[in-house]
GROMACS .gro file of C-alpha atoms in nm:
model
  353
    1MET     CA    1   1.488   0.509   2.396
    2GLN     CA    2   1.218   0.719   2.558
    3ILE     CA    3   1.038   0.769   2.225
    4ARG     CA    4   1.055   0.398   2.151
    5THR     CA    5   0.908   0.319   2.492
    6VAL     CA    6   0.622   0.561   2.435
    7PHE     CA    7   0.546   0.402   2.099
    8ALA     CA    8   0.551   0.054   2.246
    9THR     CA    9   0.343   0.139   2.550
   10THR     CA   10   0.083   0.333   2.355
   11ALA     CA   11   0.040   0.064   2.094
   12ALA     CA   12   0.023  -0.211   2.353
   13LEU     CA   13  -0.249  -0.029   2.545
   14CYS     CA   14  -0.445   0.037   2.226
   15PHE     CA   15  -0.405  -0.327   2.128
   16ALA     CA   16  -0.537  -0.446   2.462
   17ALA     CA   17  -0.831  -0.206   2.456
   18GLY     CA   18  -0.931  -0.244   2.092
   19THR     CA   19  -1.150  -0.495   1.916
   20THR     CA   20  -0.943  -0.800   1.827
   21PHE     CA   21  -1.015  -1.116   1.636
   22ALA     CA   22  -0.880  -1.402   1.843
   23ASN     CA   23  -0.868  -1.778   1.824
   24ASP     CA   24  -0.879  -1.862   2.193
   25GLY     CA   25  -0.822  -2.235   2.145
   26ALA     CA   26  -0.513  -2.194   1.930
   27GLU     CA   27  -0.175  -2.333   2.033
   28LYS     CA   28  -0.015  -2.017   1.895
   29THR     CA   29  -0.194  -1.683   1.869
   30PHE     CA   30   0.005  -1.413   1.692
   31LYS     CA   31  -0.014  -1.046   1.792
   32VAL     CA   32  -0.110  -0.879   1.464
   33VAL     CA   33  -0.155  -0.521   1.345
   34GLY     CA   34  -0.337  -0.461   1.018
   35THR     CA   35  -0.410  -0.169   0.789
   36TRP     CA   36  -0.714   0.063   0.797
   37GLY     CA   37  -1.021  -0.096   0.954
   38ASN     CA   38  -1.264   0.095   0.732
   39LEU     CA   39  -1.098  -0.008   0.406
   40SER     CA   40  -1.108  -0.315   0.187
   41SER     CA   41  -0.768  -0.472   0.255
   42TRP     CA   42  -0.847  -0.518   0.624
   43GLN     CA   43  -1.213  -0.604   0.576
   44ASN     CA   44  -1.172  -0.852   0.291
   45VAL     CA   45  -0.814  -0.983   0.310
   46GLU     CA   46  -0.636  -0.936   0.643
   47GLN     CA   47  -0.911  -0.981   0.903
   48PRO     CA   48  -1.069  -1.288   0.736
   49PHE     CA   49  -0.724  -1.447   0.712
   50TRP     CA   50  -0.663  -1.434   1.088
   51ALA     CA   51  -1.022  -1.500   1.191
   52ASP     CA   52  -1.100  -1.780   0.947
   53SER     CA   53  -0.848  -1.888   0.684
   54LEU     CA   54  -0.540  -1.953   0.897
   55PRO     CA   55  -0.727  -2.133   1.178
   56ALA     CA   56  -0.897  -2.350   0.914
   57ALA     CA   57  -0.565  -2.429   0.743
   58THR     CA   58  -0.402  -2.530   1.073
   59ASN     CA   59  -0.698  -2.717   1.224
   60GLY     CA   60  -0.739  -2.443   1.481
   61LYS     CA   61  -0.381  -2.462   1.605
   62ILE     CA   62  -0.275  -2.116   1.487
   63GLY     CA   63  -0.466  -1.789   1.494
   64GLY     CA   64  -0.418  -1.422   1.557
   65ASP     CA   65  -0.523  -1.138   1.786
   66ALA     CA   66  -0.554  -0.886   1.504
   67ILE     CA   67  -0.635  -0.517   1.518
   68PRO     CA   68  -0.627  -0.251   1.243
   69ILE     CA   69  -0.417   0.063   1.283
   70THR     CA   70  -0.733   0.272   1.299
   71GLU     CA   71  -0.833   0.103   1.626
   72ALA     CA   72  -0.478   0.105   1.759
   73GLY     CA   73  -0.452   0.481   1.712
   74LEU     CA   74  -0.160   0.446   1.470
   75LYS     CA   75  -0.087   0.612   1.135
   76GLY     CA   76   0.078   0.313   0.967
   77THR     CA   77   0.430   0.452   0.952
   78GLU     CA   78   0.514   0.302   1.293
   79VAL     CA   79   0.412  -0.060   1.244
   80MET     CA   80   0.754  -0.203   1.161
   81ARG     CA   81   0.927  -0.016   1.442
   82LEU     CA   82   0.667  -0.159   1.680
   83LEU     CA   83   0.720  -0.507   1.540
   84SER     CA   84   1.094  -0.466   1.594
   85LEU     CA   85   1.022  -0.373   1.956
   86GLY     CA   86   0.809  -0.683   2.008
   87VAL     CA   87   0.477  -0.503   2.047
   88PHE     CA   88   0.347  -0.696   1.745
   89GLU     CA   89   0.463  -1.023   1.593
   90VAL     CA   90   0.301  -0.970   1.253
   91ALA     CA   91   0.238  -0.645   1.067
   92HIS     CA   92   0.041  -0.568   0.755
   93GLY     CA   93   0.137  -0.234   0.605
   94LEU     CA   94   0.209  -0.024   0.298
   95GLY     CA   95   0.568  -0.035   0.183
   96SER     CA   96   0.544   0.333   0.094
   97TYR     CA   97   0.460   0.417   0.457
   98VAL     CA   98   0.783   0.268   0.592
   99ALA     CA   99   1.013   0.341   0.296
  100SER     CA  100   1.155   0.652   0.463
  101GLU     CA  101   1.357   0.413   0.679
  102ASN     CA  102   1.499   0.234   0.374
  103PRO     CA  103   1.426   0.376   0.026
  104ALA     CA  104   1.496   0.040  -0.136
  105ILE     CA  105   1.154  -0.068  -0.005
  106GLU     CA  106   0.999   0.174  -0.255
  107GLY     CA  107   1.131  -0.050  -0.532
  108ALA     CA  108   0.830  -0.279  -0.504
  109ASP     CA  109   0.590   0.000  -0.602
  110LEU     CA  110   0.762   0.286  -0.782
  111SER     CA  111   0.506   0.519  -0.935
  112SER     CA  112   0.398   0.435  -1.291
  113ILE     CA  113   0.620   0.129  -1.343
  114ALA     CA  114   0.312  -0.072  -1.442
  115THR     CA  115  -0.027   0.007  -1.591
  116ASP     CA  116  -0.187  -0.334  -1.535
  117PHE     CA  117  -0.205  -0.597  -1.262
  118THR     CA  118  -0.025  -0.867  -1.463
  119THR     CA  119   0.287  -0.655  -1.505
  120MET     CA  120   0.269  -0.530  -1.148
  121ARG     CA  121   0.251  -0.881  -1.008
  122ALA     CA  122   0.553  -0.985  -1.214
  123VAL     CA  123   0.743  -0.688  -1.068
  124VAL     CA  124   0.640  -0.768  -0.712
  125ASP     CA  125   0.720  -1.139  -0.743
  126ALA     CA  126   1.062  -1.060  -0.889
  127TYR     CA  127   1.142  -0.809  -0.613
  128ARG     CA  128   1.011  -1.015  -0.321
  129PRO     CA  129   1.344  -1.181  -0.230
  130THR     CA  130   1.501  -0.835  -0.218
  131MET     CA  131   1.216  -0.711   0.002
  132ASP     CA  132   1.266  -1.003   0.238
  133GLU     CA  133   1.636  -0.925   0.271
  134LEU     CA  134   1.557  -0.556   0.329
  135PHE     CA  135   1.307  -0.634   0.605
  136ARG     CA  136   1.536  -0.885   0.773
  137ASN     CA  137   1.824  -0.637   0.778
  138THR     CA  138   1.616  -0.333   0.871
  139TYR     CA  139   1.355  -0.474   1.109
  140GLY     CA  140   1.446  -0.833   1.193
  141ALA     CA  141   1.136  -0.946   1.003
  142THR     CA  142   1.059  -1.170   0.708
  143ILE     CA  143   0.816  -1.101   0.424
  144VAL     CA  144   0.551  -1.371   0.388
  145ALA     CA  145   0.308  -1.188   0.157
  146LEU     CA  146   0.284  -0.896  -0.085
  147HIS     CA  147  -0.043  -0.791  -0.244
  148PRO     CA  148  -0.187  -0.473  -0.402
  149TRP     CA  149  -0.481  -0.243  -0.363
  150PRO     CA  150  -0.667  -0.122  -0.672
  151ALA     CA  151  -0.452   0.113  -0.877
  152SER     CA  152  -0.398   0.458  -0.730
  153MET     CA  153  -0.553   0.736  -0.940
  154ILE     CA  154  -0.592   1.114  -0.921
  155TYR     CA  155  -0.900   1.296  -0.787
  156CYS     CA  156  -0.949   1.674  -0.806
  157ARG     CA  157  -1.200   1.942  -0.714
  158ASP     CA  158  -1.148   2.124  -1.044
  159GLU     CA  159  -1.133   1.970  -1.389
  160ILE     CA  160  -0.840   1.744  -1.469
  161SER     CA  161  -0.855   1.592  -1.815
  162GLY     CA  162  -0.486   1.507  -1.847
  163ILE     CA  163  -0.145   1.505  -1.681
  164SER     CA  164  -0.074   1.860  -1.797
  165ASP     CA  165  -0.357   1.986  -1.575
  166LEU     CA  166  -0.155   1.894  -1.265
  167GLU     CA  167   0.082   2.185  -1.322
  168GLY     CA  168   0.069   2.421  -1.026
  169ARG     CA  169  -0.185   2.214  -0.833
  170LYS     CA  170  -0.141   2.100  -0.473
  171VAL     CA  171  -0.170   1.720  -0.472
  172ARG     CA  172  -0.188   1.501  -0.163
  173VAL     CA  173   0.045   1.201  -0.192
  174HIS     CA  174   0.128   0.918   0.047
  175SER     CA  175   0.477   0.830  -0.073
  176ALA     CA  176   0.798   0.985  -0.198
  177THR     CA  177   0.766   0.813  -0.534
  178LEU     CA  178   0.417   0.955  -0.592
  179GLY     CA  179   0.563   1.291  -0.499
  180ASP     CA  180   0.824   1.243  -0.770
  181PHE     CA  181   0.548   1.179  -1.022
  182VAL     CA  182   0.345   1.484  -0.919
  183GLU     CA  183   0.649   1.713  -0.923
  184GLY     CA  184   0.750   1.571  -1.259
  185ALA     CA  185   0.410   1.682  -1.387
  186GLY     CA  186   0.463   2.031  -1.246
  187GLY     CA  187   0.247   1.987  -0.938
  188VAL     CA  188   0.317   2.062  -0.572
  189THR     CA  189   0.310   1.775  -0.324
  190VAL     CA  190   0.113   1.783   0.000
  191THR     CA  191   0.167   1.513   0.262
  192LEU     CA  192  -0.133   1.442   0.486
  193PRO     CA  193  -0.268   1.143   0.681
  194PHE     CA  194  -0.547   0.965   0.495
  195ALA     CA  195  -0.810   1.076   0.747
  196GLU     CA  196  -0.730   1.445   0.684
  197VAL     CA  197  -0.773   1.441   0.306
  198VAL     CA  198  -1.143   1.532   0.289
  199PRO     CA  199  -1.113   1.848   0.504
  200ALA     CA  200  -0.794   1.941   0.318
  201LEU     CA  201  -0.979   1.924  -0.013
  202GLU     CA  202  -1.272   2.116   0.132
  203LYS     CA  203  -1.050   2.397   0.262
  204GLY     CA  204  -0.822   2.416  -0.040
  205VAL     CA  205  -0.516   2.288   0.146
  206ALA     CA  206  -0.504   2.035  -0.138
  207ASP     CA  207  -0.650   2.066  -0.488
  208CYS     CA  208  -0.621   1.697  -0.571
  209ALA     CA  209  -0.536   1.371  -0.396
  210ILE     CA  210  -0.412   1.026  -0.488
  211THR     CA  211  -0.535   0.689  -0.362
  212ASP     CA  212  -0.722   0.391  -0.505
  213PRO     CA  213  -1.085   0.439  -0.610
  214VAL     CA  214  -1.238   0.202  -0.354
  215SER     CA  215  -1.061   0.370  -0.064
  216ALA     CA  216  -1.156   0.710  -0.208
  217PHE     CA  217  -1.520   0.610  -0.217
  218LYS     CA  218  -1.525   0.453   0.130
  219ALA     CA  219  -1.365   0.768   0.270
  220SER     CA  220  -1.633   0.984   0.101
  221TRP     CA  221  -1.395   1.166  -0.130
  222HIS     CA  222  -1.677   1.180  -0.385
  223GLU     CA  223  -1.844   1.438  -0.161
  224VAL     CA  224  -1.559   1.687  -0.215
  225ILE     CA  225  -1.406   1.599  -0.554
  226ASN     CA  226  -1.566   1.660  -0.894
  227HIS     CA  227  -1.324   1.487  -1.131
  228VAL     CA  228  -1.157   1.145  -1.149
  229PHE     CA  229  -0.849   1.102  -1.368
  230ALA     CA  230  -0.821   0.725  -1.410
  231LEU     CA  231  -0.446   0.710  -1.471
  232PRO     CA  232  -0.279   0.427  -1.274
  233VAL     CA  233   0.016   0.577  -1.086
  234GLY     CA  234   0.082   0.303  -0.828
  235TYR     CA  235  -0.062  -0.004  -0.658
  236SER     CA  236  -0.003   0.055  -0.284
  237ILE     CA  237   0.174  -0.278  -0.243
  238THR     CA  238   0.096  -0.412   0.105
  239PHE     CA  239   0.338  -0.635   0.292
  240THR     CA  240   0.279  -0.895   0.558
  241ALA     CA  241   0.588  -0.919   0.777
  242VAL     CA  242   0.654  -1.164   1.060
  243ASN     CA  243   0.918  -1.137   1.332
  244ALA     CA  244   1.203  -1.332   1.171
  245LYS     CA  245   1.327  -1.496   1.491
  246LEU     CA  246   0.978  -1.621   1.566
  247TRP     CA  247   0.920  -1.737   1.207
  248ASP     CA  248   1.254  -1.914   1.181
  249GLY     CA  249   1.187  -2.083   1.516
  250LEU     CA  250   0.873  -2.255   1.391
  251ASP     CA  251   0.910  -2.614   1.276
  252ALA     CA  252   0.931  -2.667   0.901
  253GLU     CA  253   0.585  -2.821   0.868
  254THR     CA  254   0.421  -2.527   1.047
  255ARG     CA  255   0.606  -2.274   0.831
  256GLU     CA  256   0.505  -2.458   0.514
  257THR     CA  257   0.141  -2.473   0.620
  258MET     CA  258   0.136  -2.106   0.715
  259GLN     CA  259   0.316  -1.998   0.399
  260ALA     CA  260   0.065  -2.189   0.188
  261ALA     CA  261  -0.215  -2.003   0.368
  262PHE     CA  262  -0.037  -1.671   0.314
  263ASP     CA  263   0.004  -1.758  -0.055
  264ASP     CA  264  -0.372  -1.813  -0.081
  265MET     CA  265  -0.425  -1.477   0.090
  266VAL     CA  266  -0.195  -1.314  -0.165
  267ASN     CA  267  -0.390  -1.463  -0.455
  268ASP     CA  268  -0.715  -1.342  -0.299
  269GLY     CA  269  -0.565  -0.995  -0.255
  270TRP     CA  270  -0.461  -0.965  -0.619
  271THR     CA  271  -0.796  -1.094  -0.743
  272LEU     CA  272  -0.989  -0.861  -0.513
  273ALA     CA  273  -0.790  -0.552  -0.609
  274GLU     CA  274  -0.843  -0.606  -0.980
  275SER     CA  275  -1.213  -0.688  -0.943
  276GLU     CA  276  -1.281  -0.386  -0.721
  277GLN     CA  277  -1.098  -0.127  -0.930
  278GLU     CA  278  -1.364  -0.049  -1.190
  279MET     CA  279  -1.639  -0.074  -0.930
  280GLY     CA  280  -1.463   0.195  -0.729
  281VAL     CA  281  -1.433   0.420  -1.033
  282GLY     CA  282  -1.795   0.355  -1.125
  283CYS     CA  283  -1.919   0.433  -0.775
  284LEU     CA  284  -1.726   0.761  -0.762
  285THR     CA  285  -1.860   0.871  -1.099
  286GLY     CA  286  -2.203   0.710  -1.113
  287THR     CA  287  -2.107   0.525  -1.431
  288VAL     CA  288  -2.178   0.173  -1.303
  289ASP     CA  289  -2.523   0.010  -1.328
  290GLU     CA  290  -2.524  -0.081  -0.959
  291CYS     CA  291  -2.275   0.052  -0.705
  292THR     CA  292  -2.213  -0.226  -0.454
  293LEU     CA  293  -2.021   0.008  -0.222
  294GLY     CA  294  -2.299   0.255  -0.142
  295THR     CA  295  -2.476   0.554  -0.293
  296PRO     CA  296  -2.279   0.654  -0.604
  297GLY     CA  297  -2.121   0.994  -0.661
  298ASP     CA  298  -2.135   1.204  -0.974
  299ALA     CA  299  -1.773   1.303  -1.038
  300VAL     CA  300  -1.673   1.337  -1.403
  301LEU     CA  301  -1.457   1.050  -1.531
  302HIS     CA  302  -1.154   1.126  -1.748
  303ARG     CA  303  -0.950   0.849  -1.912
  304PRO     CA  304  -0.583   0.905  -2.009
  305SER     CA  305  -0.509   0.993  -2.371
  306GLU     CA  306  -0.216   0.887  -2.588
  307ASP     CA  307  -0.048   1.216  -2.495
  308ASP     CA  308  -0.090   1.126  -2.127
  309THR     CA  309   0.068   0.786  -2.187
  310ALA     CA  310   0.371   0.952  -2.346
  311ALA     CA  311   0.395   1.215  -2.071
  312ARG     CA  312   0.370   0.947  -1.805
  313GLN     CA  313   0.666   0.760  -1.957
  314THR     CA  314   0.876   1.077  -1.966
  315ILE     CA  315   0.799   1.151  -1.601
  316LEU     CA  316   0.878   0.791  -1.509
  317ASP     CA  317   1.219   0.805  -1.676
  318ASP     CA  318   1.324   1.159  -1.586
  319PHE     CA  319   1.180   1.195  -1.237
  320VAL     CA  320   1.050   0.875  -1.075
  321LEU     CA  321   1.337   0.639  -1.159
  322ALA     CA  322   1.609   0.905  -1.152
  323ARG     CA  323   1.513   1.050  -0.815
  324TRP     CA  324   1.466   0.709  -0.658
  325ALA     CA  325   1.808   0.601  -0.784
  326ASP     CA  326   1.962   0.904  -0.613
  327ARG     CA  327   1.784   0.820  -0.285
  328CYS     CA  328   1.867   0.453  -0.299
  329GLY     CA  329   2.226   0.427  -0.423
  330ALA     CA  330   2.415   0.215  -0.673
  331ASP     CA  331   2.382  -0.126  -0.503
  332CYS     CA  332   2.010  -0.075  -0.462
  333VAL     CA  333   1.967   0.027  -0.826
  334ASN     CA  334   2.166  -0.273  -0.949
  335ALA     CA  335   1.951  -0.510  -0.741
  336TRP     CA  336   1.633  -0.349  -0.875
  337ASN     CA  337   1.743  -0.361  -1.239
  338ALA     CA  338   1.824  -0.731  -1.206
  339THR     CA  339   1.479  -0.813  -1.062
  340ALA     CA  340   1.191  -0.567  -1.084
  341GLY     CA  341   1.353  -0.386  -1.374
  342GLN     CA  342   1.371  -0.700  -1.584
  343ALA     CA  343   1.011  -0.785  -1.499
  344SER     CA  344   0.888  -0.439  -1.601
  345GLY     CA  345   1.121  -0.387  -1.897
  346LEU     CA  346   1.265  -0.075  -1.732
  347VAL     CA  347   1.615   0.032  -1.635
  348ALA     CA  348   1.678   0.264  -1.343
  349PRO     CA  349   1.973   0.498  -1.410
  350ALA     CA  350   2.290   0.512  -1.206
  351PRO     CA  351   2.266   0.757  -0.916
  352GLY     CA  352   2.347   1.109  -1.031
  353GLY     CA  353   2.297   1.006  -1.391
   0.00000   0.00000   0.00000
């Protein structure tokens, strides 16, 4: 209880002190925590939704006091616990950051289950009802939106021209499922907060790191990495969760109006992620005519070969799906196979199989 109180008090103080985006004339103003304030999801999806889109959709009746985790002094792993405690009413976050509390949450974004946005969206849409049930049972929250970031790729100081080059290298990951992929390729996983990646690469604590190319560029990874391996290994699916008791207590018309606004936000998120992906790669490598994100880097770009495609599938089958099945259990696997599995054309094995 003491730890929970510290979390709640700290976050509440940070929320009060930080920069928020409020709609002071609203009949209902939600307490909202978002993702990283210096990255695209907050800047182009989350913050504009609470500051502009939702107030416009509700004629100014509903808004949000919204703050990113970077201003709240949070890492992102705590957001759903804080929502459960009532510190926040709405949380945007990465499923991979909270999946340690329920591995079934990983099912929305298992590493390498999709290589394109169309397939990934089909997976996410199929798994959304399961995600909603998971969040209601685990946190007392309901899922109102799921959208991606650009595809996560691999960035290294030394040359990486294919999956086989990961063998023996220390690779920073931000989820268990990405760790399964790296270890399946013979690498060693390193877990670090996003803000610590650049110094870790500089000092050799990590040889490589995984994130999406836009986030990598905005965090100045191009100043410490020399090679980009553009192999999609995940999509950092981001949830928007609302306190279920609060959501269920809204009248039907308000819920429908808000859900329609969230649906528009989701569409914007998918469109943005896909449109930004190649720009991020181009900015990191200097291979785009005009980098709209800043001064381009000069990392060497490597595209996956046919051998990499085959190796990726083997790692997916033998490590990613198998290890996740063991973490998640039989009921979880059955639910995934009937939803996300069908959408992706994959079958997760029985635990221990």
